[in-house]
Amino acid sequence: MNSTLNIVVFSGAGMSAESGIETFRDSNGLWENYAIEEVATPQAWQRDPDLVTEFYNQRRKTIIEATPNQAHEGVVQLEEFGDVLVITQNIDDLHERAGSKNVLHLHGNIRQSKSSGPNQEKAYYPIDGWKLDNNSRCPEGYRLRPHVVWFGEDVPCYEKAALKLHDADILIVIGTSLQVYPAAGLIQYASNAHTKYIIDPKADELHVPSDFIKLNSTASQGIANVIKSMRK
Ligand SMILES: NC(=O)c1ccc[n+]([C@@H]2O[C@H](COP(=O)([O-])OP(=O)(O)OC[C@H]3O[C@@H](n4cnc5c(N)ncnc54)[C@H](O)[C@@H]3O)[C@@H](O)[C@H]2O)c1
């Protein structure tokens, strides 16, 4: 019987707020003053791929200039207690830059691009620096787009995430308003977890089952408290 603890961290934009990256909710549904329809949908790409590419180039620049915060580092420290898998809605790579090895990006990774042709999920291409060029093409000749899951698109690793959550012994939900579906629905798969935390300054306002331990705090403070309680 494998006795290693399976710890799953399910994170959202609030995880990176202390790194200076704006969350979605805290900017009134605008993303850096752009309406989602303008920049984060397949229709926006069809309409104006240059605008969409430039939008994510600026996001990528901000993310490259940012650094992981104490919450990201706290998630790495959790490896002291068992196997840690990070399932994140974030498109930034701050979990990896903090040192987390197992990170599943539900909504893609802004540091990569993919084909805008029919075989989009076949390959992801690392982007050198912050700028994805408008003329960059995949081997089949289709324009490269940011490796981001846009609103209205499927979440390719949904099943994989659901299976991992099903095996979780401990679930720690951090910095997500749980309003973006289908990702938000994934936490229900953690039915075998004996301990579930939600960390958010507005945790009391968020809709989670009653068996969650609610920590109304920032990501960094909340993860520090969880680590303290696990060391007892
Ligand atoms: N960093 C990123 O990659 C990024 C940033 C913005 C939006 N997004 C995308 O937009 C969608 C937004 O959904 P979401 O639920 O992740 O974000 P959201 O903006 O809907 O919710 C963020 C949550 O974080 C909380 N929060 C704010 N500051 C915090 C802190 N210091 N510590 C802990 N929690 C804090 C807020 O109270 C809120 O509940 C995601 O799907 C994501 O792909 C990503």
PDB file of C-alpha atoms and ligand atoms in Angstrom:
ATOM      1  CA  MET A   1       0.000   0.000   0.000  1.00  0.00           C
ATOM      2  CA  ASN A   2       1.645   3.301  -1.151  1.00  0.00           C
ATOM      3  CA  SER A   3       1.472   5.548   1.931  1.00  0.00           C
ATOM      4  CA  THR A   4       2.836   8.681   0.278  1.00  0.00           C
ATOM      5  CA  LEU A   5       0.403  11.558   0.728  1.00  0.00           C
ATOM      6  CA  ASN A   6      -1.127  12.921  -2.515  1.00  0.00           C
ATOM      7  CA  ILE A   7      -1.428  16.683  -2.149  1.00  0.00           C
ATOM      8  CA  VAL A   8      -3.210  18.614  -4.916  1.00  0.00           C
ATOM      9  CA  VAL A   9      -2.985  22.399  -5.100  1.00  0.00           C
ATOM     10  CA  PHE A  10      -5.739  23.929  -7.287  1.00  0.00           C
ATOM     11  CA  SER A  11      -4.768  27.538  -8.012  1.00  0.00           C
ATOM     12  CA  GLY A  12      -6.122  30.599  -9.779  1.00  0.00           C
ATOM     13  CA  ALA A  13      -5.220  34.201 -10.506  1.00  0.00           C
ATOM     14  CA  GLY A  14      -5.144  35.125  -6.801  1.00  0.00           C
ATOM     15  CA  MET A  15      -2.035  32.941  -6.475  1.00  0.00           C
ATOM     16  CA  SER A  16      -0.092  35.440  -8.572  1.00  0.00           C
ATOM     17  CA  ALA A  17      -1.673  38.633  -7.239  1.00  0.00           C
ATOM     18  CA  GLU A  18       1.199  39.142  -4.763  1.00  0.00           C
ATOM     19  CA  SER A  19       3.585  38.960  -7.744  1.00  0.00           C
ATOM     20  CA  GLY A  20       1.813  42.028  -9.174  1.00  0.00           C
ATOM     21  CA  ILE A  21      -0.204  40.164 -11.822  1.00  0.00           C
ATOM     22  CA  GLU A  22      -3.794  41.406 -11.894  1.00  0.00           C
ATOM     23  CA  THR A  23      -6.514  38.887 -11.188  1.00  0.00           C
ATOM     24  CA  PHE A  24      -9.558  38.746 -13.414  1.00  0.00           C
ATOM     25  CA  ARG A  25     -12.215  39.434 -10.813  1.00  0.00           C
ATOM     26  CA  ASP A  26     -10.375  42.268  -9.136  1.00  0.00           C
ATOM     27  CA  SER A  27     -10.342  44.134 -12.478  1.00  0.00           C
ATOM     28  CA  ASN A  28     -14.116  44.006 -12.922  1.00  0.00           C
ATOM     29  CA  GLY A  29     -14.067  41.310 -15.587  1.00  0.00           C
ATOM     30  CA  LEU A  30     -11.736  43.373 -17.733  1.00  0.00           C
ATOM     31  CA  TRP A  31      -8.322  41.975 -18.427  1.00  0.00           C
ATOM     32  CA  GLU A  32      -5.953  44.926 -18.477  1.00  0.00           C
ATOM     33  CA  ASN A  33      -8.830  47.130 -19.798  1.00  0.00           C
ATOM     34  CA  TYR A  34      -9.721  44.753 -22.600  1.00  0.00           C
ATOM     35  CA  ALA A  35     -13.112  43.072 -22.689  1.00  0.00           C
ATOM     36  CA  ILE A  36     -12.675  39.310 -22.834  1.00  0.00           C
ATOM     37  CA  GLU A  37     -14.600  39.176 -26.107  1.00  0.00           C
ATOM     38  CA  GLU A  38     -11.946  41.393 -27.709  1.00  0.00           C
ATOM     39  CA  VAL A  39      -8.909  39.273 -26.851  1.00  0.00           C
ATOM     40  CA  ALA A  40      -9.672  35.899 -25.242  1.00  0.00           C
ATOM     41  CA  THR A  41     -12.102  34.090 -27.607  1.00  0.00           C
ATOM     42  CA  PRO A  42     -11.634  32.150 -30.887  1.00  0.00           C
ATOM     43  CA  GLN A  43     -13.869  34.772 -32.530  1.00  0.00           C
ATOM     44  CA  ALA A  44     -11.464  37.545 -31.423  1.00  0.00           C
ATOM     45  CA  TRP A  45      -8.618  35.606 -33.064  1.00  0.00           C
ATOM     46  CA  GLN A  46     -10.572  35.195 -36.302  1.00  0.00           C
ATOM     47  CA  ARG A  47     -11.451  38.893 -36.249  1.00  0.00           C
ATOM     48  CA  ASP A  48      -8.048  40.384 -35.401  1.00  0.00           C
ATOM     49  CA  PRO A  49      -5.170  37.928 -34.741  1.00  0.00           C
ATOM     50  CA  ASP A  50      -2.631  40.778 -34.560  1.00  0.00           C
ATOM     51  CA  LEU A  51      -4.543  42.459 -31.701  1.00  0.00           C
ATOM     52  CA  VAL A  52      -4.819  39.141 -29.821  1.00  0.00           C
ATOM     53  CA  THR A  53      -1.126  38.346 -30.390  1.00  0.00           C
ATOM     54  CA  GLU A  54      -0.118  41.814 -29.158  1.00  0.00           C
ATOM     55  CA  PHE A  55      -2.401  41.503 -26.094  1.00  0.00           C
ATOM     56  CA  TYR A  56      -0.719  38.282 -25.009  1.00  0.00           C
ATOM     57  CA  ASN A  57       2.735  39.632 -25.898  1.00  0.00           C
ATOM     58  CA  GLN A  58       2.137  42.409 -23.329  1.00  0.00           C
ATOM     59  CA  ARG A  59       0.809  39.855 -20.795  1.00  0.00           C
ATOM     60  CA  ARG A  60       3.900  37.714 -21.409  1.00  0.00           C
ATOM     61  CA  LYS A  61       6.191  40.708 -20.880  1.00  0.00           C
ATOM     62  CA  THR A  62       4.519  41.454 -17.525  1.00  0.00           C
ATOM     63  CA  ILE A  63       4.774  37.793 -16.482  1.00  0.00           C
ATOM     64  CA  ILE A  64       8.468  37.496 -17.461  1.00  0.00           C
ATOM     65  CA  GLU A  65       9.214  40.631 -15.397  1.00  0.00           C
ATOM     66  CA  ALA A  66       7.298  39.242 -12.393  1.00  0.00           C
ATOM     67  CA  THR A  67       8.796  36.875  -9.793  1.00  0.00           C
ATOM     68  CA  PRO A  68       7.226  34.013  -7.830  1.00  0.00           C
ATOM     69  CA  ASN A  69       5.894  35.095  -4.428  1.00  0.00           C
ATOM     70  CA  GLN A  70       5.989  33.426  -0.981  1.00  0.00           C
ATOM     71  CA  ALA A  71       2.799  31.500  -1.815  1.00  0.00           C
ATOM     72  CA  HIS A  72       4.442  29.846  -4.831  1.00  0.00           C
ATOM     73  CA  GLU A  73       7.448  29.044  -2.621  1.00  0.00           C
ATOM     74  CA  GLY A  74       5.109  27.667   0.055  1.00  0.00           C
ATOM     75  CA  VAL A  75       3.632  25.234  -2.475  1.00  0.00           C
ATOM     76  CA  VAL A  76       7.157  23.924  -3.157  1.00  0.00           C
ATOM     77  CA  GLN A  77       7.647  23.472   0.609  1.00  0.00           C
ATOM     78  CA  LEU A  78       4.573  21.204   0.703  1.00  0.00           C
ATOM     79  CA  GLU A  79       6.745  18.553  -0.983  1.00  0.00           C
ATOM     80  CA  GLU A  80       8.059  17.963   2.568  1.00  0.00           C
ATOM     81  CA  PHE A  81       4.776  16.156   3.324  1.00  0.00           C
ATOM     82  CA  GLY A  82       4.133  14.125   0.165  1.00  0.00           C
ATOM     83  CA  ASP A  83       3.737  14.166  -3.612  1.00  0.00           C
ATOM     84  CA  VAL A  84       2.499  17.581  -4.738  1.00  0.00           C
ATOM     85  CA  LEU A  85       0.616  18.176  -7.986  1.00  0.00           C
ATOM     86  CA  VAL A  86      -0.318  21.741  -8.955  1.00  0.00           C
ATOM     87  CA  ILE A  87      -3.422  22.043 -11.127  1.00  0.00           C
ATOM     88  CA  THR A  88      -3.595  25.689 -12.148  1.00  0.00           C
ATOM     89  CA  GLN A  89      -5.948  27.894 -14.117  1.00  0.00           C
ATOM     90  CA  ASN A  90      -3.088  30.354 -14.467  1.00  0.00           C
ATOM     91  CA  ILE A  91      -1.320  30.868 -17.774  1.00  0.00           C
ATOM     92  CA  ASP A  92       1.757  32.304 -16.018  1.00  0.00           C
ATOM     93  CA  ASP A  93       4.742  30.067 -15.261  1.00  0.00           C
ATOM     94  CA  LEU A  94       5.403  31.275 -11.721  1.00  0.00           C
ATOM     95  CA  HIS A  95       4.750  27.868 -10.120  1.00  0.00           C
ATOM     96  CA  GLU A  96       7.490  26.344 -12.288  1.00  0.00           C
ATOM     97  CA  ARG A  97       9.836  29.272 -11.666  1.00  0.00           C
ATOM     98  CA  ALA A  98       9.351  28.803  -7.910  1.00  0.00           C
ATOM     99  CA  GLY A  99      10.449  25.179  -8.329  1.00  0.00           C
ATOM    100  CA  SER A 100       7.225  23.170  -8.574  1.00  0.00           C
ATOM    101  CA  LYS A 101       7.929  20.142 -10.793  1.00  0.00           C
ATOM    102  CA  ASN A 102       4.420  18.785 -11.394  1.00  0.00           C
ATOM    103  CA  VAL A 103       2.253  21.555 -12.821  1.00  0.00           C
ATOM    104  CA  LEU A 104      -0.841  20.947 -14.959  1.00  0.00           C
ATOM    105  CA  HIS A 105      -2.005  24.080 -16.823  1.00  0.00           C
ATOM    106  CA  LEU A 106      -5.765  23.811 -17.424  1.00  0.00           C
ATOM    107  CA  HIS A 107      -5.872  27.023 -19.466  1.00  0.00           C
ATOM    108  CA  GLY A 108      -2.491  26.769 -21.174  1.00  0.00           C
ATOM    109  CA  ASN A 109       0.923  28.341 -20.638  1.00  0.00           C
ATOM    110  CA  ILE A 110       1.584  31.837 -22.007  1.00  0.00           C
ATOM    111  CA  ARG A 111       5.303  31.041 -22.449  1.00  0.00           C
ATOM    112  CA  GLN A 112       4.335  28.634 -25.259  1.00  0.00           C
ATOM    113  CA  SER A 113       2.560  28.865 -28.624  1.00  0.00           C
ATOM    114  CA  LYS A 114       0.608  26.338 -30.677  1.00  0.00           C
ATOM    115  CA  SER A 115      -0.744  25.995 -34.196  1.00  0.00           C
ATOM    116  CA  SER A 116      -3.971  27.806 -35.073  1.00  0.00           C
ATOM    117  CA  GLY A 117      -4.651  25.000 -37.579  1.00  0.00           C
ATOM    118  CA  PRO A 118      -6.670  21.769 -37.044  1.00  0.00           C
ATOM    119  CA  ASN A 119      -3.999  19.964 -34.924  1.00  0.00           C
ATOM    120  CA  GLN A 120      -3.706  22.633 -32.226  1.00  0.00           C
ATOM    121  CA  GLU A 121      -2.921  20.351 -29.261  1.00  0.00           C
ATOM    122  CA  LYS A 122      -0.382  18.255 -31.201  1.00  0.00           C
ATOM    123  CA  ALA A 123       2.615  20.344 -30.164  1.00  0.00           C
ATOM    124  CA  TYR A 124       3.467  23.362 -27.997  1.00  0.00           C
ATOM    125  CA  TYR A 125       6.375  25.586 -28.979  1.00  0.00           C
ATOM    126  CA  PRO A 126       8.412  27.558 -26.395  1.00  0.00           C
ATOM    127  CA  ILE A 127       8.410  31.319 -27.133  1.00  0.00           C
ATOM    128  CA  ASP A 128      11.823  32.973 -26.930  1.00  0.00           C
ATOM    129  CA  GLY A 129      11.368  36.071 -24.730  1.00  0.00           C
ATOM    130  CA  TRP A 130       8.082  37.978 -24.626  1.00  0.00           C
ATOM    131  CA  LYS A 131       7.282  38.527 -28.319  1.00  0.00           C
ATOM    132  CA  LEU A 132       5.403  36.008 -30.475  1.00  0.00           C
ATOM    133  CA  ASP A 133       5.915  37.245 -34.033  1.00  0.00           C
ATOM    134  CA  ASN A 134       2.865  37.753 -36.267  1.00  0.00           C
ATOM    135  CA  ASN A 135       4.574  35.823 -39.055  1.00  0.00           C
ATOM    136  CA  SER A 136       5.503  32.734 -37.046  1.00  0.00           C
ATOM    137  CA  ARG A 137       4.119  29.500 -38.527  1.00  0.00           C
ATOM    138  CA  CYS A 138       3.799  25.852 -37.429  1.00  0.00           C
ATOM    139  CA  PRO A 139       5.451  23.113 -39.563  1.00  0.00           C
ATOM    140  CA  GLU A 140       2.123  22.746 -41.450  1.00  0.00           C
ATOM    141  CA  GLY A 141       2.168  26.463 -42.298  1.00  0.00           C
ATOM    142  CA  TYR A 142      -0.588  27.652 -39.957  1.00  0.00           C
ATOM    143  CA  ARG A 143      -0.050  30.829 -37.917  1.00  0.00           C
ATOM    144  CA  LEU A 144       1.108  30.239 -34.341  1.00  0.00           C
ATOM    145  CA  ARG A 145      -1.249  31.445 -31.609  1.00  0.00           C
ATOM    146  CA  PRO A 146      -0.646  31.787 -27.843  1.00  0.00           C
ATOM    147  CA  HIS A 147      -1.018  28.438 -26.012  1.00  0.00           C
ATOM    148  CA  VAL A 148      -3.976  29.766 -24.020  1.00  0.00           C
ATOM    149  CA  VAL A 149      -7.437  28.173 -23.673  1.00  0.00           C
ATOM    150  CA  TRP A 150      -9.867  30.874 -24.688  1.00  0.00           C
ATOM    151  CA  PHE A 151     -13.392  31.312 -23.395  1.00  0.00           C
ATOM    152  CA  GLY A 152     -15.654  28.866 -25.218  1.00  0.00           C
ATOM    153  CA  GLU A 153     -12.821  26.402 -25.975  1.00  0.00           C
ATOM    154  CA  ASP A 154     -12.415  22.914 -24.501  1.00  0.00           C
ATOM    155  CA  VAL A 155      -9.973  22.270 -21.637  1.00  0.00           C
ATOM    156  CA  PRO A 156      -7.764  19.532 -23.162  1.00  0.00           C
ATOM    157  CA  CYS A 157      -6.419  18.139 -19.831  1.00  0.00           C
ATOM    158  CA  TYR A 158      -9.798  18.176 -17.988  1.00  0.00           C
ATOM    159  CA  GLU A 159     -10.072  14.370 -17.660  1.00  0.00           C
ATOM    160  CA  LYS A 160      -6.472  14.034 -16.525  1.00  0.00           C
ATOM    161  CA  ALA A 161      -7.048  16.686 -13.833  1.00  0.00           C
ATOM    162  CA  ALA A 162     -10.276  15.002 -12.671  1.00  0.00           C
ATOM    163  CA  LEU A 163      -8.468  11.663 -12.231  1.00  0.00           C
ATOM    164  CA  LYS A 164      -5.661  13.302 -10.242  1.00  0.00           C
ATOM    165  CA  LEU A 165      -8.157  15.112  -8.010  1.00  0.00           C
ATOM    166  CA  HIS A 166      -9.929  11.807  -7.392  1.00  0.00           C
ATOM    167  CA  ASP A 167      -6.672  10.417  -5.953  1.00  0.00           C
ATOM    168  CA  ALA A 168      -6.000  13.456  -3.741  1.00  0.00           C
ATOM    169  CA  ASP A 169      -5.652  12.937   0.026  1.00  0.00           C
ATOM    170  CA  ILE A 170      -5.371  16.683   0.647  1.00  0.00           C
ATOM    171  CA  LEU A 171      -6.796  19.445  -1.577  1.00  0.00           C
ATOM    172  CA  ILE A 172      -5.706  23.073  -1.245  1.00  0.00           C
ATOM    173  CA  VAL A 173      -7.680  25.554  -3.363  1.00  0.00           C
ATOM    174  CA  ILE A 174      -5.893  28.929  -3.623  1.00  0.00           C
ATOM    175  CA  GLY A 175      -6.878  32.264  -5.181  1.00  0.00           C
ATOM    176  CA  THR A 176      -9.712  31.291  -7.495  1.00  0.00           C
ATOM    177  CA  SER A 177     -13.246  32.678  -7.498  1.00  0.00           C
ATOM    178  CA  LEU A 178     -14.445  29.306  -8.856  1.00  0.00           C
ATOM    179  CA  GLN A 179     -16.532  31.101 -11.473  1.00  0.00           C
ATOM    180  CA  VAL A 180     -14.750  30.007 -14.663  1.00  0.00           C
ATOM    181  CA  TYR A 181     -16.231  26.713 -15.911  1.00  0.00           C
ATOM    182  CA  PRO A 182     -15.580  23.913 -16.618  1.00  0.00           C
ATOM    183  CA  ALA A 183     -12.400  24.314 -14.488  1.00  0.00           C
ATOM    184  CA  ALA A 184     -14.286  25.401 -11.354  1.00  0.00           C
ATOM    185  CA  GLY A 185     -16.327  22.169 -11.430  1.00  0.00           C
ATOM    186  CA  LEU A 186     -13.204  20.048 -11.048  1.00  0.00           C
ATOM    187  CA  ILE A 187     -12.955  20.380  -7.251  1.00  0.00           C
ATOM    188  CA  GLN A 188     -15.957  18.059  -6.869  1.00  0.00           C
ATOM    189  CA  TYR A 189     -13.772  15.166  -8.025  1.00  0.00           C
ATOM    190  CA  ALA A 190     -11.700  15.376  -4.820  1.00  0.00           C
ATOM    191  CA  SER A 191     -14.244  13.107  -3.108  1.00  0.00           C
ATOM    192  CA  ASN A 192     -11.566  10.953  -1.418  1.00  0.00           C
ATOM    193  CA  ALA A 193      -9.670  13.864   0.122  1.00  0.00           C
ATOM    194  CA  HIS A 194      -9.738  13.750   3.947  1.00  0.00           C
ATOM    195  CA  THR A 195      -8.768  17.441   4.240  1.00  0.00           C
ATOM    196  CA  LYS A 196      -9.777  20.324   1.919  1.00  0.00           C
ATOM    197  CA  TYR A 197      -8.745  23.946   2.308  1.00  0.00           C
ATOM    198  CA  ILE A 198      -9.790  27.072   0.424  1.00  0.00           C
ATOM    199  CA  ILE A 199      -7.488  30.084   0.743  1.00  0.00           C
ATOM    200  CA  ASP A 200      -8.825  33.466  -0.429  1.00  0.00           C
ATOM    201  CA  PRO A 201      -9.317  36.853   1.257  1.00  0.00           C
ATOM    202  CA  LYS A 202     -13.012  36.359   0.331  1.00  0.00           C
ATOM    203  CA  ALA A 203     -13.204  32.626   1.183  1.00  0.00           C
ATOM    204  CA  ASP A 204     -16.446  33.059   3.147  1.00  0.00           C
ATOM    205  CA  GLU A 205     -18.134  34.448   0.010  1.00  0.00           C
ATOM    206  CA  LEU A 206     -17.094  31.553  -2.240  1.00  0.00           C
ATOM    207  CA  HIS A 207     -19.344  28.584  -2.974  1.00  0.00           C
ATOM    208  CA  VAL A 208     -17.656  25.417  -1.769  1.00  0.00           C
ATOM    209  CA  PRO A 209     -19.025  22.317   0.024  1.00  0.00           C
ATOM    210  CA  SER A 210     -19.278  22.659   3.832  1.00  0.00           C
ATOM    211  CA  ASP A 211     -16.410  20.236   4.458  1.00  0.00           C
ATOM    212  CA  PHE A 212     -13.851  22.781   3.188  1.00  0.00           C
ATOM    213  CA  ILE A 213     -11.692  24.595   5.764  1.00  0.00           C
ATOM    214  CA  LYS A 214     -12.008  28.284   4.802  1.00  0.00           C
ATOM    215  CA  LEU A 215      -8.949  30.505   5.293  1.00  0.00           C
ATOM    216  CA  ASN A 216      -9.901  34.149   4.701  1.00  0.00           C
ATOM    217  CA  SER A 217      -6.373  35.263   3.924  1.00  0.00           C
ATOM    218  CA  THR A 218      -3.894  35.962   1.182  1.00  0.00           C
ATOM    219  CA  ALA A 219      -2.258  33.033  -0.623  1.00  0.00           C
ATOM    220  CA  SER A 220       1.103  33.531   1.123  1.00  0.00           C
ATOM    221  CA  GLN A 221      -0.403  33.783   4.615  1.00  0.00           C
ATOM    222  CA  GLY A 222      -2.821  30.936   4.014  1.00  0.00           C
ATOM    223  CA  ILE A 223      -0.220  28.479   2.723  1.00  0.00           C
ATOM    224  CA  ALA A 224       2.050  29.373   5.680  1.00  0.00           C
ATOM    225  CA  ASN A 225      -0.800  28.476   8.057  1.00  0.00           C
ATOM    226  CA  VAL A 226      -1.473  25.193   6.261  1.00  0.00           C
ATOM    227  CA  ILE A 227       2.223  24.235   6.470  1.00  0.00           C
ATOM    228  CA  LYS A 228       2.268  25.143  10.196  1.00  0.00           C
ATOM    229  CA  SER A 229      -0.786  22.920  10.846  1.00  0.00           C
ATOM    230  CA  MET A 230       0.720  20.022   8.838  1.00  0.00           C
ATOM    231  CA  ARG A 231       3.936  20.222  10.889  1.00  0.00           C
ATOM    232  CA  LYS A 232       1.987  19.716  14.155  1.00  0.00           C
TER     233      LYS A 232
HETATM  234  N1  LIG B   1      -2.009  34.878 -13.491  1.00  0.00           N
HETATM  235  C1  LIG B   1      -2.730  34.384 -14.498  1.00  0.00           C
HETATM  236  O1  LIG B   1      -2.303  33.498 -15.237  1.00  0.00           O
HETATM  237  C2  LIG B   1      -4.136  34.939 -14.703  1.00  0.00           C
HETATM  238  C3  LIG B   1      -4.470  36.243 -14.306  1.00  0.00           C
HETATM  239  C4  LIG B   1      -5.787  36.677 -14.533  1.00  0.00           C
HETATM  240  C5  LIG B   1      -6.730  35.850 -15.106  1.00  0.00           C
HETATM  241  N2  LIG B   1      -6.340  34.585 -15.482  1.00  0.00           N
HETATM  242  C6  LIG B   1      -7.330  33.697 -16.136  1.00  0.00           C
HETATM  243  O2  LIG B   1      -8.627  34.165 -15.834  1.00  0.00           O
HETATM  244  C7  LIG B   1      -9.431  33.171 -15.199  1.00  0.00           C
HETATM  245  C8  LIG B   1      -9.805  33.723 -13.857  1.00  0.00           C
HETATM  246  O3  LIG B   1     -10.327  32.846 -12.957  1.00  0.00           O
HETATM  247  P1  LIG B   1      -9.703  32.760 -11.490  1.00  0.00           P
HETATM  248  O4  LIG B   1     -10.707  32.132 -10.619  1.00  0.00           O
HETATM  249  O5  LIG B   1      -8.353  32.188 -11.588  1.00  0.00           O
HETATM  250  O6  LIG B   1      -9.464  34.302 -11.071  1.00  0.00           O
HETATM  251  P2  LIG B   1     -10.506  35.396 -10.578  1.00  0.00           P
HETATM  252  O7  LIG B   1      -9.912  36.692 -10.912  1.00  0.00           O
HETATM  253  O8  LIG B   1     -11.876  35.073 -11.034  1.00  0.00           O
HETATM  254  O9  LIG B   1     -10.496  35.186  -8.983  1.00  0.00           O
HETATM  255  C9  LIG B   1      -9.325  35.497  -8.275  1.00  0.00           C
HETATM  256  C10 LIG B   1      -9.577  35.181  -6.804  1.00  0.00           C
HETATM  257  O10 LIG B   1      -8.363  35.461  -6.106  1.00  0.00           O
HETATM  258  C11 LIG B   1      -8.661  36.127  -4.907  1.00  0.00           C
HETATM  259  N3  LIG B   1      -7.477  36.869  -4.500  1.00  0.00           N
HETATM  260  C12 LIG B   1      -7.132  38.150  -4.771  1.00  0.00           C
HETATM  261  N4  LIG B   1      -5.924  38.449  -4.203  1.00  0.00           N
HETATM  262  C13 LIG B   1      -5.512  37.309  -3.563  1.00  0.00           C
HETATM  263  C14 LIG B   1      -4.358  36.943  -2.791  1.00  0.00           C
HETATM  264  N5  LIG B   1      -3.369  37.805  -2.557  1.00  0.00           N
HETATM  265  N6  LIG B   1      -4.276  35.691  -2.287  1.00  0.00           N
HETATM  266  C15 LIG B   1      -5.271  34.774  -2.515  1.00  0.00           C
HETATM  267  N7  LIG B   1      -6.380  35.040  -3.256  1.00  0.00           N
HETATM  268  C16 LIG B   1      -6.494  36.291  -3.765  1.00  0.00           C
HETATM  269  C17 LIG B   1      -9.897  36.969  -5.207  1.00  0.00           C
HETATM  270  O11 LIG B   1     -10.622  37.219  -3.983  1.00  0.00           O
HETATM  271  C18 LIG B   1     -10.673  36.054  -6.160  1.00  0.00           C
HETATM  272  O12 LIG B   1     -11.570  35.201  -5.446  1.00  0.00           O
HETATM  273  C19 LIG B   1      -8.589  31.934 -15.086  1.00  0.00           C
HETATM  274  O13 LIG B   1      -9.207  31.016 -15.867  1.00  0.00           O
HETATM  275  C20 LIG B   1      -7.234  32.277 -15.614  1.00  0.00           C
HETATM  276  O14 LIG B   1      -6.865  31.472 -16.718  1.00  0.00           O
HETATM  277  C21 LIG B   1      -5.072  34.118 -15.296  1.00  0.00           C
END
